[in-house]
mmCIF file of C-alpha atoms in Angstrom:
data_model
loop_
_atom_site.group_PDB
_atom_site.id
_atom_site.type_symbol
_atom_site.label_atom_id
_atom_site.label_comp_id
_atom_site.label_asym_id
_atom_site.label_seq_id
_atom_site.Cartn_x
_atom_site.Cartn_y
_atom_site.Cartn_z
ATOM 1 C CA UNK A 1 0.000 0.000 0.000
ATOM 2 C CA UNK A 2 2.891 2.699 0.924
ATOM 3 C CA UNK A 3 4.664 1.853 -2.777
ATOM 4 C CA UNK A 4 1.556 2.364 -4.547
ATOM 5 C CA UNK A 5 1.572 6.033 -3.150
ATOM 6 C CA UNK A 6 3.567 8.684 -5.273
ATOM 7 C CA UNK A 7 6.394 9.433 -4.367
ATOM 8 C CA UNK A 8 6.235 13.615 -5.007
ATOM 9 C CA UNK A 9 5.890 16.071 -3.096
ATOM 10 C CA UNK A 10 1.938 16.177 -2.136
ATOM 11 C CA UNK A 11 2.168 20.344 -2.320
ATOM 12 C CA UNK A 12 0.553 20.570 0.833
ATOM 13 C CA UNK A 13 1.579 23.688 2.717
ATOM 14 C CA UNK A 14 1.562 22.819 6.121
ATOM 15 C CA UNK A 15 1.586 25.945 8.928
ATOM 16 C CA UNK A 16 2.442 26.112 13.189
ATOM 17 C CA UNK A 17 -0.585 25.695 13.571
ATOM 18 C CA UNK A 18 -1.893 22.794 11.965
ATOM 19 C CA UNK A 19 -2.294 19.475 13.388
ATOM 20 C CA UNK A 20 0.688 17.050 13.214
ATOM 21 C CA UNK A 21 -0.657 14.219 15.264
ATOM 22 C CA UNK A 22 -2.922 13.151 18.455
ATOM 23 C CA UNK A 23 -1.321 11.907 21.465
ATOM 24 C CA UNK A 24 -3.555 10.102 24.170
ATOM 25 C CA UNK A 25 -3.084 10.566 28.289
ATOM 26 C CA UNK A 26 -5.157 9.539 30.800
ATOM 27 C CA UNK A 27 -4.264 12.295 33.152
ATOM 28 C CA UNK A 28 -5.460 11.319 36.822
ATOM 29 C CA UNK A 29 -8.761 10.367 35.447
ATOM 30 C CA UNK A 30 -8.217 6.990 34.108
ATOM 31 C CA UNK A 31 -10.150 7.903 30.871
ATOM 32 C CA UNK A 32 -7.920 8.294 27.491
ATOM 33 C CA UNK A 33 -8.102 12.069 26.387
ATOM 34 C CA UNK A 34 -6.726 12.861 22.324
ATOM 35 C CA UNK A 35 -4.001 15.848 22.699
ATOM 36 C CA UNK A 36 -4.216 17.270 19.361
ATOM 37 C CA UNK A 37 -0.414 18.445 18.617
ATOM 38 C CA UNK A 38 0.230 20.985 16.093
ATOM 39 C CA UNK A 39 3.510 21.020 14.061
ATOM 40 C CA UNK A 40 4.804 24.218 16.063
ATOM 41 C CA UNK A 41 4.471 22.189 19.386
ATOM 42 C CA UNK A 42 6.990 19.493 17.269
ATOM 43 C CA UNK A 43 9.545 22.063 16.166
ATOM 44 C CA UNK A 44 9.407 24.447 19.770
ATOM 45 C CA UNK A 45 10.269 21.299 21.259
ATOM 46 C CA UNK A 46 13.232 19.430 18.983
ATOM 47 C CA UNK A 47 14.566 22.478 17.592
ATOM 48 C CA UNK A 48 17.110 25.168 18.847
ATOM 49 C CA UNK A 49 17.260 23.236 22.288
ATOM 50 C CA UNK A 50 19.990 22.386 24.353
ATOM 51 C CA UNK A 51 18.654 20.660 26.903
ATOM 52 C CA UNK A 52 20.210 16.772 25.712
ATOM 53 C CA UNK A 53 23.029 16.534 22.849
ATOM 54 C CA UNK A 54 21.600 15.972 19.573
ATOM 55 C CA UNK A 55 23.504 15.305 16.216
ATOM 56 C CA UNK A 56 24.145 12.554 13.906
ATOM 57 C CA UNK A 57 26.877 10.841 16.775
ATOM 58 C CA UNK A 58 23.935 10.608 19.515
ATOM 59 C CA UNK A 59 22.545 7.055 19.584
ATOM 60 C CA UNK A 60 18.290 7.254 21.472
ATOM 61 C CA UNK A 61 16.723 4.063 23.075
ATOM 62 C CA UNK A 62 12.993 4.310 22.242
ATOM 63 C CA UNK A 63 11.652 2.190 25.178
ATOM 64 C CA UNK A 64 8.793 4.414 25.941
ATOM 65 C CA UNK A 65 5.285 2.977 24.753
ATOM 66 C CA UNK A 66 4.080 4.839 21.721
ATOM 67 C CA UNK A 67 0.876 6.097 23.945
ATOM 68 C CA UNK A 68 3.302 8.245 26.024
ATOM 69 C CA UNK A 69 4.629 11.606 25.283
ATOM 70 C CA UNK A 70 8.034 10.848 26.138
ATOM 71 C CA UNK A 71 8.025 8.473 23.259
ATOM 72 C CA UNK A 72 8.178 11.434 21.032
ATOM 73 C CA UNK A 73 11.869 13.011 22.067
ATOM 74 C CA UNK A 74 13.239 9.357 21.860
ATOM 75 C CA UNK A 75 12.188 9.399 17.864
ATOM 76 C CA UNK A 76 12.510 12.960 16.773
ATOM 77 C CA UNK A 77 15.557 13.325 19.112
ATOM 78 C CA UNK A 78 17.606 10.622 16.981
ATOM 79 C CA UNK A 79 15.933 11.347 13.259
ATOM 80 C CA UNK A 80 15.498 14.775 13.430
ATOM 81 C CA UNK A 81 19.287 15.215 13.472
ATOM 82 C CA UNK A 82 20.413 12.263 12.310
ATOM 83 C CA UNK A 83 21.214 10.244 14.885
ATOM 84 C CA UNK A 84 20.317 6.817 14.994
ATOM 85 C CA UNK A 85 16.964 5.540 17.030
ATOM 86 C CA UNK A 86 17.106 1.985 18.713
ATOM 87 C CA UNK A 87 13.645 0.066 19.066
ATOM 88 C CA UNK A 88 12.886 -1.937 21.690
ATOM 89 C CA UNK A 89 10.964 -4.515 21.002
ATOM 90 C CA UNK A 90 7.146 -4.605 22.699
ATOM 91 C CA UNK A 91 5.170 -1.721 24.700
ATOM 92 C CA UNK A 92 6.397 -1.894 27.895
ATOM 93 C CA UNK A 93 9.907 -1.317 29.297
ATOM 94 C CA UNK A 94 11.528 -3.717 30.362
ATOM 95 C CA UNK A 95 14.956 -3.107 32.646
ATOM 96 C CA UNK A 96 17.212 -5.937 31.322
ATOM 97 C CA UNK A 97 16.248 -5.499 27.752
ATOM 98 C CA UNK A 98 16.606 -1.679 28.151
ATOM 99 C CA UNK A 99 20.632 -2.681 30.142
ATOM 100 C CA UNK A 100 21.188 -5.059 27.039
ATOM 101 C CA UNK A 101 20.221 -2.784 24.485
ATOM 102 C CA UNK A 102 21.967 0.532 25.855
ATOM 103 C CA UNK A 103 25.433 -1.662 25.878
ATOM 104 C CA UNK A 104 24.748 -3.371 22.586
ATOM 105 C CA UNK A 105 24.276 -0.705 20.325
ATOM 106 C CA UNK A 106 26.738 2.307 22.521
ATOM 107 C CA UNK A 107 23.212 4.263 23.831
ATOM 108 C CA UNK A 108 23.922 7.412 24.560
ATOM 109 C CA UNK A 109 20.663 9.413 25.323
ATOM 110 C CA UNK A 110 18.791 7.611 27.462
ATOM 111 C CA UNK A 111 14.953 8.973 29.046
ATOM 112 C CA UNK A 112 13.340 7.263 31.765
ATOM 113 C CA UNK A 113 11.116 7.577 34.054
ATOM 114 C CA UNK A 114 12.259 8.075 37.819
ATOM 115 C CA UNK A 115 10.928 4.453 38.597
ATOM 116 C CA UNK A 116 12.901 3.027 36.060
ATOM 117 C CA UNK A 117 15.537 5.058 36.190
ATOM 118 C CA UNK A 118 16.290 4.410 40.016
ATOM 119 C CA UNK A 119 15.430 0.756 39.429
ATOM 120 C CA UNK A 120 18.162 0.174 36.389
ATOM 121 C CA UNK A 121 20.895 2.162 38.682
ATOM 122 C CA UNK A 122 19.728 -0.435 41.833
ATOM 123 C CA UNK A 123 19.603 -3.636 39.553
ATOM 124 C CA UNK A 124 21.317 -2.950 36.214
ATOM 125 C CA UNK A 125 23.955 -0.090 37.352
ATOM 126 C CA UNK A 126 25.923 -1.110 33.941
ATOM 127 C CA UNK A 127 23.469 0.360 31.825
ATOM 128 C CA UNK A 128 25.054 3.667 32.624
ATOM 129 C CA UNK A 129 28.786 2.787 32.273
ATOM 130 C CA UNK A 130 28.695 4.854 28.847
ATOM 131 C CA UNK A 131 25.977 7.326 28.409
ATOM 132 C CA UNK A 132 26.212 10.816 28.179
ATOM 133 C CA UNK A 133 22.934 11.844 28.769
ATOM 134 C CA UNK A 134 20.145 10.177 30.998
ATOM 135 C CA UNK A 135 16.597 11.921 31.780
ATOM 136 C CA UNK A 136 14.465 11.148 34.944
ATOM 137 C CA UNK A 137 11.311 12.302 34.101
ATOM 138 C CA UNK A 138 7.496 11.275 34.516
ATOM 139 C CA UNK A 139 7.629 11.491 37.801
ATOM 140 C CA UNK A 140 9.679 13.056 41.182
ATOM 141 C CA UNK A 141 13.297 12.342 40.836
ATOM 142 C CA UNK A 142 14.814 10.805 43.552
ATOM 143 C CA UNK A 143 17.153 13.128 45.532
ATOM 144 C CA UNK A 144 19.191 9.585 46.659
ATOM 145 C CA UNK A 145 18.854 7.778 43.065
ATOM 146 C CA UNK A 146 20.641 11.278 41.052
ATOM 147 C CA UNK A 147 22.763 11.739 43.558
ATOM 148 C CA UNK A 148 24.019 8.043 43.303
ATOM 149 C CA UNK A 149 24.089 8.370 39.555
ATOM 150 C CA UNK A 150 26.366 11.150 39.840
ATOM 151 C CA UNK A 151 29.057 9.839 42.382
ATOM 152 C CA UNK A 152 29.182 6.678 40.109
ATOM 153 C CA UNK A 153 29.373 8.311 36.924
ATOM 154 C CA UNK A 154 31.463 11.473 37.394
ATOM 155 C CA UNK A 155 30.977 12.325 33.326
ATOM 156 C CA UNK A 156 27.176 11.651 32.959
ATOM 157 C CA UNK A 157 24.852 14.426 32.599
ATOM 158 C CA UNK A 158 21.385 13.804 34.640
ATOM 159 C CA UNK A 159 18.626 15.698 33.368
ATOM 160 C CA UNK A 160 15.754 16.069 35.428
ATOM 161 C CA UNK A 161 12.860 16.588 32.780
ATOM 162 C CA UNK A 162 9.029 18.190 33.502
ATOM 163 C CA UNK A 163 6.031 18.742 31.339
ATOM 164 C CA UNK A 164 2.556 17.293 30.409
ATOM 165 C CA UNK A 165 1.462 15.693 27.069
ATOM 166 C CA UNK A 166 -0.349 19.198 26.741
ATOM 167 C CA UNK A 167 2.608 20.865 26.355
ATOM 168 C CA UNK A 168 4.489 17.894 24.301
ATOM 169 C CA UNK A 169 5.937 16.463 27.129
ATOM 170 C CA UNK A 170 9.126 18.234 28.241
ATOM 171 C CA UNK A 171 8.738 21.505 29.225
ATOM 172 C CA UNK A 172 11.420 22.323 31.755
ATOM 173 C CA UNK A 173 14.723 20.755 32.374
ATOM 174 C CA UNK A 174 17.453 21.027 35.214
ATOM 175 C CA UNK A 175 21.278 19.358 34.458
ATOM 176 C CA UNK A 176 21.337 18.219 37.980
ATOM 177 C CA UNK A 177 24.377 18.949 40.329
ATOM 178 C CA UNK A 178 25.661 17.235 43.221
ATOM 179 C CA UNK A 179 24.681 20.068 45.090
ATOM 180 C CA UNK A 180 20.889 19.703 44.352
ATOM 181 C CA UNK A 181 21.561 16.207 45.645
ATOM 182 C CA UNK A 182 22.284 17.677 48.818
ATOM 183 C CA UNK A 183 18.931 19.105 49.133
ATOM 184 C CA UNK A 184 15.490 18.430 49.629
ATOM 185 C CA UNK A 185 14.617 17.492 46.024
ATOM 186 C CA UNK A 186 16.017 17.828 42.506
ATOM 187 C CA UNK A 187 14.546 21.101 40.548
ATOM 188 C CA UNK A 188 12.874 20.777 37.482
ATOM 189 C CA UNK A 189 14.927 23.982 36.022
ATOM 190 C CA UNK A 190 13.875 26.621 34.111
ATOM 191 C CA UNK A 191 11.830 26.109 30.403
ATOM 192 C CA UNK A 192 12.890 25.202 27.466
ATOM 193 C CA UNK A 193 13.147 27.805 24.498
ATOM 194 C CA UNK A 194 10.150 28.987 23.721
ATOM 195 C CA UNK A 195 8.345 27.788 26.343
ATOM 196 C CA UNK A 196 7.554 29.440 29.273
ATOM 197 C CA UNK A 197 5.976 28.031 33.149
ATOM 198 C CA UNK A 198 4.339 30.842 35.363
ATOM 199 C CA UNK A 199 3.167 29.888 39.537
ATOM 200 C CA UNK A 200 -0.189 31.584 39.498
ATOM 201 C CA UNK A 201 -2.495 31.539 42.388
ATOM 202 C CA UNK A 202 -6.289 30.617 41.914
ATOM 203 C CA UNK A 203 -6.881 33.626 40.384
ATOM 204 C CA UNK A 204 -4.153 33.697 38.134
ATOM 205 C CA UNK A 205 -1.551 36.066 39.933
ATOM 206 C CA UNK A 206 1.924 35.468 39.683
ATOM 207 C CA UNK A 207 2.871 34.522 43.459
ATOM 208 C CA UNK A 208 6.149 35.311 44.901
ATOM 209 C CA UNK A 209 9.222 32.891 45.079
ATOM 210 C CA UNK A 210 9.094 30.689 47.653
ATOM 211 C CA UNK A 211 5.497 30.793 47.515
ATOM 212 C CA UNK A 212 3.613 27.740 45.977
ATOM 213 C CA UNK A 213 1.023 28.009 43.579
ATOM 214 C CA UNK A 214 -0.084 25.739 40.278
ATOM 215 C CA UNK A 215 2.169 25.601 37.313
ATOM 216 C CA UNK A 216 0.603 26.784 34.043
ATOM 217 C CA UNK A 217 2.394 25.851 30.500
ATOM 218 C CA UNK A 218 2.501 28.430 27.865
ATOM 219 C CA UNK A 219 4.456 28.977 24.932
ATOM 220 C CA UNK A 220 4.860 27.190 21.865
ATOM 221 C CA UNK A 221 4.463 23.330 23.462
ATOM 222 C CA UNK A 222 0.991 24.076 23.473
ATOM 223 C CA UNK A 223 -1.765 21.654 22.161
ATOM 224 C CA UNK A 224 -4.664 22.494 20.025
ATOM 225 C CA UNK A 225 -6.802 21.006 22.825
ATOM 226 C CA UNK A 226 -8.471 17.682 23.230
ATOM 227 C CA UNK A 227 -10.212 16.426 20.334
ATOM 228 C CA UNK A 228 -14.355 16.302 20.342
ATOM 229 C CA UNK A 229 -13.891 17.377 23.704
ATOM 230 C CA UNK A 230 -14.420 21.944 23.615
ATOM 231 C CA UNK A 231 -15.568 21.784 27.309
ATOM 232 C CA UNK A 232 -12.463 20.013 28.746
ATOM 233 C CA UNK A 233 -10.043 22.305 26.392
ATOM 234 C CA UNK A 234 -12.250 24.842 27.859
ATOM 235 C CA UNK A 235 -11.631 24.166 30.927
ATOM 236 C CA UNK A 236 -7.894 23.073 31.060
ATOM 237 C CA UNK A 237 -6.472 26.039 28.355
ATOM 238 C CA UNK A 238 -7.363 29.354 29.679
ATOM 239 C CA UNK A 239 -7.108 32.638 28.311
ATOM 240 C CA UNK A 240 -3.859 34.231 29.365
ATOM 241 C CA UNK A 241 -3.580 37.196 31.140
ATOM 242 C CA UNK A 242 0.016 37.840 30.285
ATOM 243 C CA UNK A 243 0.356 37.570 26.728
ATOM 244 C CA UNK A 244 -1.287 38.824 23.525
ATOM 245 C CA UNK A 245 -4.659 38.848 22.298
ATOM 246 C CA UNK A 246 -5.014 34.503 21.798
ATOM 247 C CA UNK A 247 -2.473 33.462 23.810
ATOM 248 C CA UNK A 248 -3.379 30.927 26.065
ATOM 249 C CA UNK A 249 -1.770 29.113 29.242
ATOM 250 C CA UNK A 250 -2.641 24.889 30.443
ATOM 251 C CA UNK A 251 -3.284 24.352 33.833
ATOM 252 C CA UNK A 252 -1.530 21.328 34.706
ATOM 253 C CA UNK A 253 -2.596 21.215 38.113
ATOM 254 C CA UNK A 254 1.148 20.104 39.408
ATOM 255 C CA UNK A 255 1.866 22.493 42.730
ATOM 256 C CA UNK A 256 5.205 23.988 42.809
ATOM 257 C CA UNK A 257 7.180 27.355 43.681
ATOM 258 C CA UNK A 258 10.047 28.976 42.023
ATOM 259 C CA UNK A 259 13.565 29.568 44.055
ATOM 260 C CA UNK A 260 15.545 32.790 44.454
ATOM 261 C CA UNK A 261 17.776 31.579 41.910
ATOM 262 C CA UNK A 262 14.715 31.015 39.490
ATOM 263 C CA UNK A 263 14.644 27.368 39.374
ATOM 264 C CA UNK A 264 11.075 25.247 39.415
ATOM 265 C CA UNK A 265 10.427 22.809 41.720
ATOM 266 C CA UNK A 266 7.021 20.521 41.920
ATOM 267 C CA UNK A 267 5.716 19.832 45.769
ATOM 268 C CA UNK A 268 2.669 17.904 44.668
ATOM 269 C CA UNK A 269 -0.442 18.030 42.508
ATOM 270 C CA UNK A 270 -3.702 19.800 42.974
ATOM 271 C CA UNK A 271 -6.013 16.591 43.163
ATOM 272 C CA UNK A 272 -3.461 14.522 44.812
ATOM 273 C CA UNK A 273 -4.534 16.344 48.405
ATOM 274 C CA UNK A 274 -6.238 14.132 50.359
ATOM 275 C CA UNK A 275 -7.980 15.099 53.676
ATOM 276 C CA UNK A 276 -6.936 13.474 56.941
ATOM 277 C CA UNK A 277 -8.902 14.270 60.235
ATOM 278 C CA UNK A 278 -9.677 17.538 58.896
ATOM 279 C CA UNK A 279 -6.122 18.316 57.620
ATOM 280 C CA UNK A 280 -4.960 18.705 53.665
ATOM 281 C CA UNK A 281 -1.798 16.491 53.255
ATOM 282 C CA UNK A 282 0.329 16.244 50.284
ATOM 283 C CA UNK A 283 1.779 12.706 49.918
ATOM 284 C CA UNK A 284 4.580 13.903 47.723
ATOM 285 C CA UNK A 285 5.754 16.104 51.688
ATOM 286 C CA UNK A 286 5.760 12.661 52.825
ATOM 287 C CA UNK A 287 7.668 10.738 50.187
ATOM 288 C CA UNK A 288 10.101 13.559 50.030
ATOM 289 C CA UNK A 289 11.320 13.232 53.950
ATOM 290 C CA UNK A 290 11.391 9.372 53.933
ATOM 291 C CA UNK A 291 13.782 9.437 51.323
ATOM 292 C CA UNK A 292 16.126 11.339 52.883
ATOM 293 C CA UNK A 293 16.454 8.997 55.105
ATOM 294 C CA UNK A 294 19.664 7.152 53.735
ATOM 295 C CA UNK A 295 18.382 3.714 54.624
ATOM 296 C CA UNK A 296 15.589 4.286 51.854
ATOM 297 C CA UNK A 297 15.561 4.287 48.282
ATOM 298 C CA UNK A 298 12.587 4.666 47.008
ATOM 299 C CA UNK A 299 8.734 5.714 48.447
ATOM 300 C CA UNK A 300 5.404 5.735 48.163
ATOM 301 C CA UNK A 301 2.196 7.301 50.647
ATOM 302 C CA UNK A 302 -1.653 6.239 49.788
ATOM 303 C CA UNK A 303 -4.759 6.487 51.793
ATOM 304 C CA UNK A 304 -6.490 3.081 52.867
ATOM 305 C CA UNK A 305 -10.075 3.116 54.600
ATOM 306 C CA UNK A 306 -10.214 0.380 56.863
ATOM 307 C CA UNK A 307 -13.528 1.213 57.769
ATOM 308 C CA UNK A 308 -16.377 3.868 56.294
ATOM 309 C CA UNK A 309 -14.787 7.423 57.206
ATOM 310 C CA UNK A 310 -11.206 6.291 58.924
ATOM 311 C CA UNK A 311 -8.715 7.386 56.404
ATOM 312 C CA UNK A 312 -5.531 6.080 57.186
ATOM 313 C CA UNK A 313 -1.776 7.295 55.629
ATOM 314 C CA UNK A 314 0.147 3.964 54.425
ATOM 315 C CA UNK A 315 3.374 4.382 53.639
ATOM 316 C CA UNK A 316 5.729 1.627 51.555
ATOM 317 C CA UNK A 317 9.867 1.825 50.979
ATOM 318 C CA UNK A 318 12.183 -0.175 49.168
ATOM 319 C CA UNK A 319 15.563 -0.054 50.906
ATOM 320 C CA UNK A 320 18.643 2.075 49.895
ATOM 321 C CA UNK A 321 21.453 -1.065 50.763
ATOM 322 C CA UNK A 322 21.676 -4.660 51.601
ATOM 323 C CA UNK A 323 20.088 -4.171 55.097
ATOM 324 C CA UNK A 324 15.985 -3.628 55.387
ATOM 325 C CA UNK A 325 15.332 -0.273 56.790
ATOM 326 C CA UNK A 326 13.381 -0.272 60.547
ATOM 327 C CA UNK A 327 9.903 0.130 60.452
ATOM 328 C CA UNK A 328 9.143 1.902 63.878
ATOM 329 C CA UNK A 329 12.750 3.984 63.109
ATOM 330 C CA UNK A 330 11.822 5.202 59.620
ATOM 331 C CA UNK A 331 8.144 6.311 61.820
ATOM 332 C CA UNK A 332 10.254 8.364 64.165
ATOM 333 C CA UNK A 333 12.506 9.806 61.605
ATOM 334 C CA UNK A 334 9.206 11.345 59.997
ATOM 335 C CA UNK A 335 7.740 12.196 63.524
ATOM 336 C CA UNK A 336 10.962 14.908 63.966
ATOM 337 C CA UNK A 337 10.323 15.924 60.718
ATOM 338 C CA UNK A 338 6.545 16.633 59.924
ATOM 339 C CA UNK A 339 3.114 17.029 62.277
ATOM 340 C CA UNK A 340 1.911 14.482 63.535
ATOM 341 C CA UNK A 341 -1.095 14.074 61.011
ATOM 342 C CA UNK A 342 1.573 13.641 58.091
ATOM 343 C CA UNK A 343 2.936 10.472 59.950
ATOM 344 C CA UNK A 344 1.376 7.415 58.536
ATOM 345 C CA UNK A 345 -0.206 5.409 60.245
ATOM 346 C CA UNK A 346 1.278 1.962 59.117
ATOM 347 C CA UNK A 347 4.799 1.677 57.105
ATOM 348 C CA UNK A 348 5.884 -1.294 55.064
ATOM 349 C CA UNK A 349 9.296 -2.417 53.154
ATOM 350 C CA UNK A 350 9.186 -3.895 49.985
ATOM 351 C CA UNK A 351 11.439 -4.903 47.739
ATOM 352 C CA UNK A 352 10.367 -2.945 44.414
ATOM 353 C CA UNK A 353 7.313 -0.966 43.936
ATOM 354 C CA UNK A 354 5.232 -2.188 41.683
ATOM 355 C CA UNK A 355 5.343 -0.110 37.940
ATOM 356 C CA UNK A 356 2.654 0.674 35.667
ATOM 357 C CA UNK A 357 3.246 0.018 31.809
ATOM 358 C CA UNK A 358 5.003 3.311 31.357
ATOM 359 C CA UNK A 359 7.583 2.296 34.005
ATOM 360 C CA UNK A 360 5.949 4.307 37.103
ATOM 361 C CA UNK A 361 5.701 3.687 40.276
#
């Protein structure tokens, strides 16, 4: 069927704005939304950046599932400069394949998400004996997991990516430092060219740094909207109250502040706030002090209901050595750190959390 197609130029004339392709996400809601993508989202994002090396020496892994965002800067990253683009086989990635594959074919840009990413440098550390660049993304990074990356691998950039589908995936990026992995957590930098990120407060005033507020993507990443649906697009692209006439910004509805030094970071999402005994608590908060505990690698909060109306906090860990981390210790580690209504109520150790399709926790 393709070699019965002419091979000419169609003629078409193609502008920014038209649309280039439709990329589902699920967002919190579980249902698959269409992201229409126009061709200016495509060449804001690949072209004129420096956020990863690109060129005809880079070698991409595409392990991402086509139905994810991040699948796009593994393919245009490569082809779009030349550079070659390794497929891995299936929909899912899957950590040895992606260890055997980076050393097989001399991988050097490599995205992940944190999940994966901490998981390959806990199980399959050799996977990063000779890249140059390698992206946590998708989710928090892991202050422990980059700061382990970068003792290890003195020459290897770690790029801590941010963005939604909505705004064609990366959006911001921070080339992380061994300082940052001093800290709290790992920024997600500044945005890309041509993109922008503003902390607005509910009614869309800039706050000041320091002060959290929701993250709104503007620029050219932007999507048309989502397609046969005008009263979600409604609702998630607003009119913007900075820019010109048209101009629009997406709510992403990720929580975050910007730093004296005007770096991003993310402490949690809008509808990730749960209520417990009357208080708002952001799991993220929690995650973020158990591991800085150096017995713990990796961590994750829910809510459980044991019965009608008692909402418990459950936390679960994977440990950061050989040796299981202490239950009851890890609990009093949090206690000197946060309230007492931020302290879960149970706290188990496992030895991986379990990963969705796209490789997140």
């Amino acid at each position: 069927a393709v070699a019965a197609r002419p091979g000419h130029d169609p003629g078409l004339r193609v502008t920014g704005t038209d649309l280039a392709c439709v990329m589902f996400t699920s967002g919190s809601t579980g249902r698959p939304k269409g992201v229409a993508v126009p061709h200016r989202a495509l060449t804001t994002t690949y072209l004129g950046q420096d956020y990863a090396r690109f060129g005809p020496d880079e070698v991409w892994l595409q392990c991402s599932p086509v139905s994810w965002d991040a699948f796009a800067l593994e393919l245009y990253g490569a082809l779009a400069f030349g550079g070659v683009c390794v497929l891995q086989p299936g929909q899912r990635p899957d950590p040895q394949a992606v260890a055997e594959l980076t050393r097989r074919h001399g991988v050097t840009q490599l995205q992940l998400s944190a999940s994966l990413f901490n998981f390959l440098l806990e199980e399959f550390p050799e996977t990063y004996d000779d890249l140059r660049t390698a992206f946590t993304a998708g989710e928090r990074a892991s202050v422990t997991h980059v700061g382990k990356a970068l003792d290890q691998y003195p020459d290897l950039v770690v790029a801590n990516g941010y963005g939604p589908v909505e705004s064609l995936g990366l959006t911001t990026s921070h080339r992380a430092t061994p300082e940052d992995a001093a800290g709290a957590s790992i920024p997600i930098g500044r945005p890309l060219h041509g993109k922008a990120v503003h902390v607005l407060d509910e009614r869309l005033r800039p706050v000041p740094d320091g002060t959290t507020g929701e993250l709104y993507a503007a620029g050219g990443g932007l999507a048309l909207g989502y397609v046969g649906r005008p009263g979600l697009t409604a609702q998630r692209f607003v009119a913007s109250p900075f820019g010109a006439p048209g101009e629009r910004l997406y709510r992403t509805g990720d929580l975050g502040h910007r730093t004296a030094e005007g770096l991003l970071e993310i402490t949690g999402r809008i509808d990730d706030q749960v209520k417990i005994r009357g208080f708002r608590v952001e799991p993220g908060e929690i995650e973020d002090a158990l591991t800085r505990h150096p017995s713990v690698a990796e961590a994750a909060v829910t809510v459980h209901e044991p019965a009608p109306g008692d909402r418990r906090l459950a936390a679960y860990v994977t440990a950061a050595g050989a040796q299981a981390p202490d239950p009851d210790s890890l609990l009093d580690h949090l206690a000197g750190l946060l309230p007492e209504h931020m302290v879960p109520a149970t706290l188990d150790v496992l030895d991986a959390l379990p990963l969705n399709q796209n490789g997140k926790a």
